[in-house]
PDB file of C-alpha atoms in Angstrom:
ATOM      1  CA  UNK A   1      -6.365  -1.586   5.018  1.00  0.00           C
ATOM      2  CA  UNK A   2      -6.015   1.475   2.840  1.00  0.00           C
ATOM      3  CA  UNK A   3      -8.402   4.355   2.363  1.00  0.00           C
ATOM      4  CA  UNK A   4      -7.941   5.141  -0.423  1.00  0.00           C
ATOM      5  CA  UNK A   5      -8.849   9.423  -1.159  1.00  0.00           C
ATOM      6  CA  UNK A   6      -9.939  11.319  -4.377  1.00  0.00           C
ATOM      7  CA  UNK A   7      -8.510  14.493  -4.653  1.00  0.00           C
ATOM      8  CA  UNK A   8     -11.293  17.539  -4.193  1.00  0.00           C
ATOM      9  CA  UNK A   9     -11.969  21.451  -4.292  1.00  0.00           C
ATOM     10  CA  UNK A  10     -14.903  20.482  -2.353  1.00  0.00           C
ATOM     11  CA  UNK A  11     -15.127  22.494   0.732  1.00  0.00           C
ATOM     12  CA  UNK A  12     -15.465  19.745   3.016  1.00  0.00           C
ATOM     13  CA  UNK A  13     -12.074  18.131   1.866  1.00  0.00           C
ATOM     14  CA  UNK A  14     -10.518  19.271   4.944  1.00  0.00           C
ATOM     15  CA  UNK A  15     -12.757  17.379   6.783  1.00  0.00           C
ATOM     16  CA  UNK A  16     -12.572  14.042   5.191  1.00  0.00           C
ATOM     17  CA  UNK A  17      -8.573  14.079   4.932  1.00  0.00           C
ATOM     18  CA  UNK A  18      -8.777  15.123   8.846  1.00  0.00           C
ATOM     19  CA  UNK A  19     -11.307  12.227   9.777  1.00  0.00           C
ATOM     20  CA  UNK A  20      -9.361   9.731   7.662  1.00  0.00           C
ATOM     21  CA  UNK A  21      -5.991  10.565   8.678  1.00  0.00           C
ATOM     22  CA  UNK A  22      -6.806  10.662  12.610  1.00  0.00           C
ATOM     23  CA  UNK A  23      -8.691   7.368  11.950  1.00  0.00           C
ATOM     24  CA  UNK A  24      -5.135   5.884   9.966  1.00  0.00           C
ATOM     25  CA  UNK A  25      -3.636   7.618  13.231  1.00  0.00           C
ATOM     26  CA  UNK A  26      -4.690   4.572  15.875  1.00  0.00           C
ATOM     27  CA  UNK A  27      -3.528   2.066  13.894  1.00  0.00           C
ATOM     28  CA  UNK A  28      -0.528   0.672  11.785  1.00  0.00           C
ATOM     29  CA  UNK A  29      -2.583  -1.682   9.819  1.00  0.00           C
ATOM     30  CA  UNK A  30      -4.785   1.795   8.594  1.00  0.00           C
ATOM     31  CA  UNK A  31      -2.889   4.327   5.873  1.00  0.00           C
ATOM     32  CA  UNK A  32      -4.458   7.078   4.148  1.00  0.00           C
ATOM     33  CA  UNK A  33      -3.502   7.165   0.841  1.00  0.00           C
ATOM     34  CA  UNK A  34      -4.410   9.538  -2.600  1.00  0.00           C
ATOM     35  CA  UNK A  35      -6.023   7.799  -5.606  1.00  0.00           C
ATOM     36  CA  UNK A  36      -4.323  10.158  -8.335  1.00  0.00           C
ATOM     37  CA  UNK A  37      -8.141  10.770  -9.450  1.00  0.00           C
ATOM     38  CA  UNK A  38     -10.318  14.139  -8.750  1.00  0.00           C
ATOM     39  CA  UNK A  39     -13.582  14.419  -7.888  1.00  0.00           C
ATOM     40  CA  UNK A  40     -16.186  16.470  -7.108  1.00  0.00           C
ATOM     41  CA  UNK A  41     -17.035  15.642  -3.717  1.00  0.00           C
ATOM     42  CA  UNK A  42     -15.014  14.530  -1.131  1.00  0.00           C
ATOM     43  CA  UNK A  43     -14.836  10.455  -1.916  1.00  0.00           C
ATOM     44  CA  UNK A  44     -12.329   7.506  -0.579  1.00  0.00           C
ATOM     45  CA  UNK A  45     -12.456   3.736  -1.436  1.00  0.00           C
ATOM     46  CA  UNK A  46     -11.751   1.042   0.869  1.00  0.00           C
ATOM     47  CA  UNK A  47      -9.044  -1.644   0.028  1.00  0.00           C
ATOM     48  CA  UNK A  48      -7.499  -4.177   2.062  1.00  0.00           C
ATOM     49  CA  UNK A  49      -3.743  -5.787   0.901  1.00  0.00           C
ATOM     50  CA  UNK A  50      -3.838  -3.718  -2.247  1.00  0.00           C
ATOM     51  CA  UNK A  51      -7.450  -4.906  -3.287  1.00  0.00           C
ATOM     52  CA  UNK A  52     -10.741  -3.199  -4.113  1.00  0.00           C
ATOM     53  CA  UNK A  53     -13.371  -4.239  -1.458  1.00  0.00           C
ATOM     54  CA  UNK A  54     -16.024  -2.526  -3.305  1.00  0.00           C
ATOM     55  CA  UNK A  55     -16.894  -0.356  -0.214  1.00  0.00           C
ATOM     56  CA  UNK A  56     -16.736   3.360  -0.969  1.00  0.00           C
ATOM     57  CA  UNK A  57     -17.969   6.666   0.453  1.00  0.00           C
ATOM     58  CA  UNK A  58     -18.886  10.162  -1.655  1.00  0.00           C
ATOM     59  CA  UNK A  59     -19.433  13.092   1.504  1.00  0.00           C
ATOM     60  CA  UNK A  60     -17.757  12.601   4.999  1.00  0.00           C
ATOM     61  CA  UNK A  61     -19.289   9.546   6.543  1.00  0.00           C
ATOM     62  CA  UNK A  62     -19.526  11.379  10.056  1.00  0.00           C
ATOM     63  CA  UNK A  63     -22.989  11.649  12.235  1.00  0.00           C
ATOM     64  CA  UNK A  64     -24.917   8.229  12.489  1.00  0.00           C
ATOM     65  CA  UNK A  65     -22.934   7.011   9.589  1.00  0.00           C
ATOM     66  CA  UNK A  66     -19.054   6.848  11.532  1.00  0.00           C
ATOM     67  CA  UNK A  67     -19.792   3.415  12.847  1.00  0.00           C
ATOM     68  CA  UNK A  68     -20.575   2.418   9.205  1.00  0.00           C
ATOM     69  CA  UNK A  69     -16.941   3.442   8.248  1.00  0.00           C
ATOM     70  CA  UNK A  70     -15.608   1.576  11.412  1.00  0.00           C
ATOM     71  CA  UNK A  71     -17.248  -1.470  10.546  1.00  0.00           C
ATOM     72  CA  UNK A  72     -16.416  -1.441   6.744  1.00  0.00           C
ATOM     73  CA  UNK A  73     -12.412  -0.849   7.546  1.00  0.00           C
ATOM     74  CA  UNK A  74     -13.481  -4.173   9.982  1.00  0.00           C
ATOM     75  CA  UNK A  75     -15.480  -6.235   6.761  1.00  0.00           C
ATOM     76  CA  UNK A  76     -12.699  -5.425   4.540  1.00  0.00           C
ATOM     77  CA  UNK A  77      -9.989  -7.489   7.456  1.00  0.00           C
ATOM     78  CA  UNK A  78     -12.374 -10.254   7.263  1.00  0.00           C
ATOM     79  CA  UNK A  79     -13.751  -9.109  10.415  1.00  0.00           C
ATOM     80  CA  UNK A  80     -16.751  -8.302  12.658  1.00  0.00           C
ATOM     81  CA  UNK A  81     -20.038  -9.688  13.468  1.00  0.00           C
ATOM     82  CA  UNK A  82     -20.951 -11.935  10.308  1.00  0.00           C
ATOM     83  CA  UNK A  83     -23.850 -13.160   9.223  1.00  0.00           C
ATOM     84  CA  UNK A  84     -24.819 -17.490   9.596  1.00  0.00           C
ATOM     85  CA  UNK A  85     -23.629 -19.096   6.734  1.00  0.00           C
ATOM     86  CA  UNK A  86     -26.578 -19.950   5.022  1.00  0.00           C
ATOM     87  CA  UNK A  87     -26.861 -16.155   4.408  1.00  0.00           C
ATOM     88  CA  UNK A  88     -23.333 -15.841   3.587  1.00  0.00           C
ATOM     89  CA  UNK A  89     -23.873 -18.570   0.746  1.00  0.00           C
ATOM     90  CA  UNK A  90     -26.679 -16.667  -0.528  1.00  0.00           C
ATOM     91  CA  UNK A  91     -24.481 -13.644  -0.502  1.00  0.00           C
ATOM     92  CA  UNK A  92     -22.138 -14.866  -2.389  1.00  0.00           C
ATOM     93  CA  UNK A  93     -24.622 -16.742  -4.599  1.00  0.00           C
ATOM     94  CA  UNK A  94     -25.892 -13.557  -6.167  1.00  0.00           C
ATOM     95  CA  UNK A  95     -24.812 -13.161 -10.098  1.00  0.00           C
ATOM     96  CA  UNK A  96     -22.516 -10.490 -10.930  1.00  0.00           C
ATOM     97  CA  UNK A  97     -21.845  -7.345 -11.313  1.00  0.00           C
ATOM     98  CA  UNK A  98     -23.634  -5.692  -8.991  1.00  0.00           C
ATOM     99  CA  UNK A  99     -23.289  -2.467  -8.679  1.00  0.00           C
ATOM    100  CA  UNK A 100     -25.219  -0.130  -6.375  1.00  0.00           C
ATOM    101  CA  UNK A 101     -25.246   3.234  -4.698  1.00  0.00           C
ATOM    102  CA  UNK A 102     -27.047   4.367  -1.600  1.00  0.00           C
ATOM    103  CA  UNK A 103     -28.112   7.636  -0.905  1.00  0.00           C
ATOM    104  CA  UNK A 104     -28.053   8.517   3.059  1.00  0.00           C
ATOM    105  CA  UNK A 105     -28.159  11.381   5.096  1.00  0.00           C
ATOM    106  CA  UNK A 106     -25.953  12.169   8.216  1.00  0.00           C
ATOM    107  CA  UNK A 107     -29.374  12.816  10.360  1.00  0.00           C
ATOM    108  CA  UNK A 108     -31.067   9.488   9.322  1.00  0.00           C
ATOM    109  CA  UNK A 109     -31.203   6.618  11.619  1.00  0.00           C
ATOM    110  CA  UNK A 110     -32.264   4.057   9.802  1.00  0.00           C
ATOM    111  CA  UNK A 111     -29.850   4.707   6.815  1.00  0.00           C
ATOM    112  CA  UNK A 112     -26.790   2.691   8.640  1.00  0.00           C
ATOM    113  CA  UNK A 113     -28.505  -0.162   8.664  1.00  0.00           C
ATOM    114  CA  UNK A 114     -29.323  -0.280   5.234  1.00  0.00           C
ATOM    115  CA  UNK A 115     -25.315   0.895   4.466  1.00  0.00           C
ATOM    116  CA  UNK A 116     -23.389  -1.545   6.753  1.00  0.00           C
ATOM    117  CA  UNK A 117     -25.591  -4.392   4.839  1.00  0.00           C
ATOM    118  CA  UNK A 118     -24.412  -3.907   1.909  1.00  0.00           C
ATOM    119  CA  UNK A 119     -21.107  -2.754   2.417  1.00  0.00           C
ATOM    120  CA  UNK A 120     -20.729  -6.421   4.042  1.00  0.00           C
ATOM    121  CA  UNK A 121     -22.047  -7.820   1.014  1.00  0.00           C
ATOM    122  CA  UNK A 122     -19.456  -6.110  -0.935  1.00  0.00           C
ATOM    123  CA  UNK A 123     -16.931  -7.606   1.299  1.00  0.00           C
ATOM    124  CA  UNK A 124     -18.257 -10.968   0.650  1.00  0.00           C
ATOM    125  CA  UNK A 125     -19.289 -11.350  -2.765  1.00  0.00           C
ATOM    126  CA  UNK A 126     -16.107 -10.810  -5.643  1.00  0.00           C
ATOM    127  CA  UNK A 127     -18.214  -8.891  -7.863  1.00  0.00           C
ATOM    128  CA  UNK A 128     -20.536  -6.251  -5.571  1.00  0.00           C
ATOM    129  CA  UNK A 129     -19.857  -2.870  -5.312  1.00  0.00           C
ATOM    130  CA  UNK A 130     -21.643  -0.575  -3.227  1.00  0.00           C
ATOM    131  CA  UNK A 131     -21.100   3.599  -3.476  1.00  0.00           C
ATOM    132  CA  UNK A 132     -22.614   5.323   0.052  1.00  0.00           C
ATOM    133  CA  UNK A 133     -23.079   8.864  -0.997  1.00  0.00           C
ATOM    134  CA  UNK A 134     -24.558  11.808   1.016  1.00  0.00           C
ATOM    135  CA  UNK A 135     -27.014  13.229  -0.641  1.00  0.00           C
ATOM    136  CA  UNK A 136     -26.441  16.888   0.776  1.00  0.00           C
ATOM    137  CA  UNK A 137     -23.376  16.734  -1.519  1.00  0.00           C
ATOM    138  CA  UNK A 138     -25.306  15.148  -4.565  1.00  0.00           C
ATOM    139  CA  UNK A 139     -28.252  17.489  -4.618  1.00  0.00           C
ATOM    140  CA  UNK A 140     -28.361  17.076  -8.606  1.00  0.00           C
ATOM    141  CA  UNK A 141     -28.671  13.552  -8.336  1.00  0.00           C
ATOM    142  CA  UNK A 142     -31.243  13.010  -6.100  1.00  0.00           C
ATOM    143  CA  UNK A 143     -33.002  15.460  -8.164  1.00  0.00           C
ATOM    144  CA  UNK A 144     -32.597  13.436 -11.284  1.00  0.00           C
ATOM    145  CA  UNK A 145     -33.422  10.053  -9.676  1.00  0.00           C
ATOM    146  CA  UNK A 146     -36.849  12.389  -8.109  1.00  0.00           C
ATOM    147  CA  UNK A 147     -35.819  10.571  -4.418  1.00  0.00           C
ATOM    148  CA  UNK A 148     -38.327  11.582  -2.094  1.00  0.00           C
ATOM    149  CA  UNK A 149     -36.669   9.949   0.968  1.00  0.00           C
ATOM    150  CA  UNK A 150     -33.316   7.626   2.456  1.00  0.00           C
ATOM    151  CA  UNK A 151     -31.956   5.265   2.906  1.00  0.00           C
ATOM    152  CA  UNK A 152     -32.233   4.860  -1.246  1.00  0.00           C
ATOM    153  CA  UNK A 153     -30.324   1.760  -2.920  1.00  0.00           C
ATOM    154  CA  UNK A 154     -30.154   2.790  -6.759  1.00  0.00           C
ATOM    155  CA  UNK A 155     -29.045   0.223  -9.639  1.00  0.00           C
ATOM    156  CA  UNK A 156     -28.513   0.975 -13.063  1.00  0.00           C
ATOM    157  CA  UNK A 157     -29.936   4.419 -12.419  1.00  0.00           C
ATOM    158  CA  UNK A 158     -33.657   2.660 -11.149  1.00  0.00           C
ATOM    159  CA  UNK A 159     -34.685   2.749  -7.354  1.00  0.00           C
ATOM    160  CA  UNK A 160     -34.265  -0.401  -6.089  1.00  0.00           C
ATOM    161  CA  UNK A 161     -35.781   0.361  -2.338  1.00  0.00           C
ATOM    162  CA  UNK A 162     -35.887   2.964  -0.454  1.00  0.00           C
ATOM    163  CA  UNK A 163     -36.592   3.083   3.354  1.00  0.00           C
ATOM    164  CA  UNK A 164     -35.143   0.952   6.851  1.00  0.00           C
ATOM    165  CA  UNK A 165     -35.041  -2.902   5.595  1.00  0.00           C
ATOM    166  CA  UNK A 166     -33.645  -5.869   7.128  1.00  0.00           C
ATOM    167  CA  UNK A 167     -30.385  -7.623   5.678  1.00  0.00           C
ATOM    168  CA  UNK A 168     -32.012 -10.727   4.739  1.00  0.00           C
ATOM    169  CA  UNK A 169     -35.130  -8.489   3.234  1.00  0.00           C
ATOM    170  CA  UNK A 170     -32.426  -6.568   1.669  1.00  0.00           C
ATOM    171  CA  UNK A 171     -30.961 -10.079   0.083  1.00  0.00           C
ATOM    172  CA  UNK A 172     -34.256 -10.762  -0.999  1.00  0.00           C
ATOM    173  CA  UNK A 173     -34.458  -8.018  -3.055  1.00  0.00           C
ATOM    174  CA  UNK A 174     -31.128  -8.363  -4.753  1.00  0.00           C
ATOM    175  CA  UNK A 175     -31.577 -11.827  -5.782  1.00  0.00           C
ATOM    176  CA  UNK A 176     -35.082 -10.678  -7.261  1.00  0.00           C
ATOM    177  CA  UNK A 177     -32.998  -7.872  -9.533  1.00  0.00           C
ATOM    178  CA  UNK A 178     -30.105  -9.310 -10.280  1.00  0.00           C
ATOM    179  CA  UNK A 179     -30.700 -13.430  -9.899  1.00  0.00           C
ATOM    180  CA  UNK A 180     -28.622 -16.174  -8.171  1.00  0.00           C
ATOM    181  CA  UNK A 181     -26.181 -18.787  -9.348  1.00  0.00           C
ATOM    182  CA  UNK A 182     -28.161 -22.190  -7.975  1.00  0.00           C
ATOM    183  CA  UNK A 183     -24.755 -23.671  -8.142  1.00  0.00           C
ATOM    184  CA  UNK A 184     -23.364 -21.663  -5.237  1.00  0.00           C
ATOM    185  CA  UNK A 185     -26.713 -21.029  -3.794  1.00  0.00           C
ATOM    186  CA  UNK A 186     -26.886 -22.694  -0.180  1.00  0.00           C
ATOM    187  CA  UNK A 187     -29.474 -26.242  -0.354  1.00  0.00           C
ATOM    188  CA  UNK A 188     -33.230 -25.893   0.304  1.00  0.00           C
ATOM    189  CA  UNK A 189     -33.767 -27.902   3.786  1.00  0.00           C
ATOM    190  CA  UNK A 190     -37.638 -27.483   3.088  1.00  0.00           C
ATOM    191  CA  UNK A 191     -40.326 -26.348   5.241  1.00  0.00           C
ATOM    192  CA  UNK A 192     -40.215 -26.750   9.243  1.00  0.00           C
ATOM    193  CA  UNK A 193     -43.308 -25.801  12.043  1.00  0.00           C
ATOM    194  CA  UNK A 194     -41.458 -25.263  14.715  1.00  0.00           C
ATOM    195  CA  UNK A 195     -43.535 -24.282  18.082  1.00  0.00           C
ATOM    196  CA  UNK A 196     -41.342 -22.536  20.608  1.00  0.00           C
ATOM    197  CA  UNK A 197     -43.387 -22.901  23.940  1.00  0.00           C
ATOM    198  CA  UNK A 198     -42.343 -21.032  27.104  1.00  0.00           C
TER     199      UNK A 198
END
């Protein structure tokens, strides 16, 4: 896996290029690598054998949003908990390009959830991309966009939600805005009542 850095007069360079290279640090498989591009934030991308995963971070994903960096470097191996495969299908299922960013702030605790969906959805799916970006380092944007709150999941510059949401709510929503391919959606099985007694 390579993480893949922007360069940046940012102040908080520093910091990124320190969390990323003492992450690199515990493992072979993990280099830190520079992207030949500039930007004005500190910003990385995620690839694994040379290939975008369509995971990547604007700010320094520390706070409540580490683990989300943890388990995207685990998504992009193929790795961690995974959904059932019925939700995997639909995953996949959803038509292309999609193309999001999610605004977050370090201090939020609902705001991971909401990331490490959809940066396993980017892992999944051959056409998703998903951009987390802290907004303390995107002031102007949130601004333009007139957020009033995060987690917020923007595509094609229109909120999309905003606020803690479940993975498969979060599915929902996607296939609403962007559609699904019926081909590679997963079979209807119909309607079951199911008591559970006990």
């Amino acid at each position: 896996v390579a993480l893949r850095m922007d360069a940046s007069n940012h102040e908080a360079q520093s910091e990124l290029t320190a969390m990323l290279q003492g992450l690199a640090s515990t493992s072979p498989l993990i280099r830190v690598e520079e992207s030949g591009s500039t930007s004005t934030a500190p910003s990385f991308e995620i690839l694994h054998e040379g290939k975008a995963t369509g995971i990547r971070f604007r700010g320094v994903p520390g706070g409540h949003e580490f683990t989300s960096l943890i388990l995207s470097i685990l998504y992009a191996d193929g790795k961690g908990k995974l959904p059932d495969e019925g939700i995997i299908a639909r995953i996949r299922a959803l038509k292309g390009p999609v193309r999001l960013k999610t605004y977050m702030s370090l201090s939020c605790e609902n705001c991971p959830e909401v990331v490490q969906a959809l940066n396993l959805m980017a892992s999944l799916h051959p056409d998703f991309a998903n951009e987390t970006i802290d907004g303390a380092v995107a002031q102007d944007e949130i601004e333009a966009l007139k957020l009033q709150g995060v987690p917020a999941v923007v595509a094609d510059g229109k909120l999309l939600h905003s606020g803690k949401i479940s993975l498969a709510d979060l599915l929902a929503k996607l296939e609403s805005a962007f559609g699904k391919s019926e081909s590679l959606a997963p079979r209807d099985l119909g309607t079951f009542v199911v008591a559970v007694i006990g």
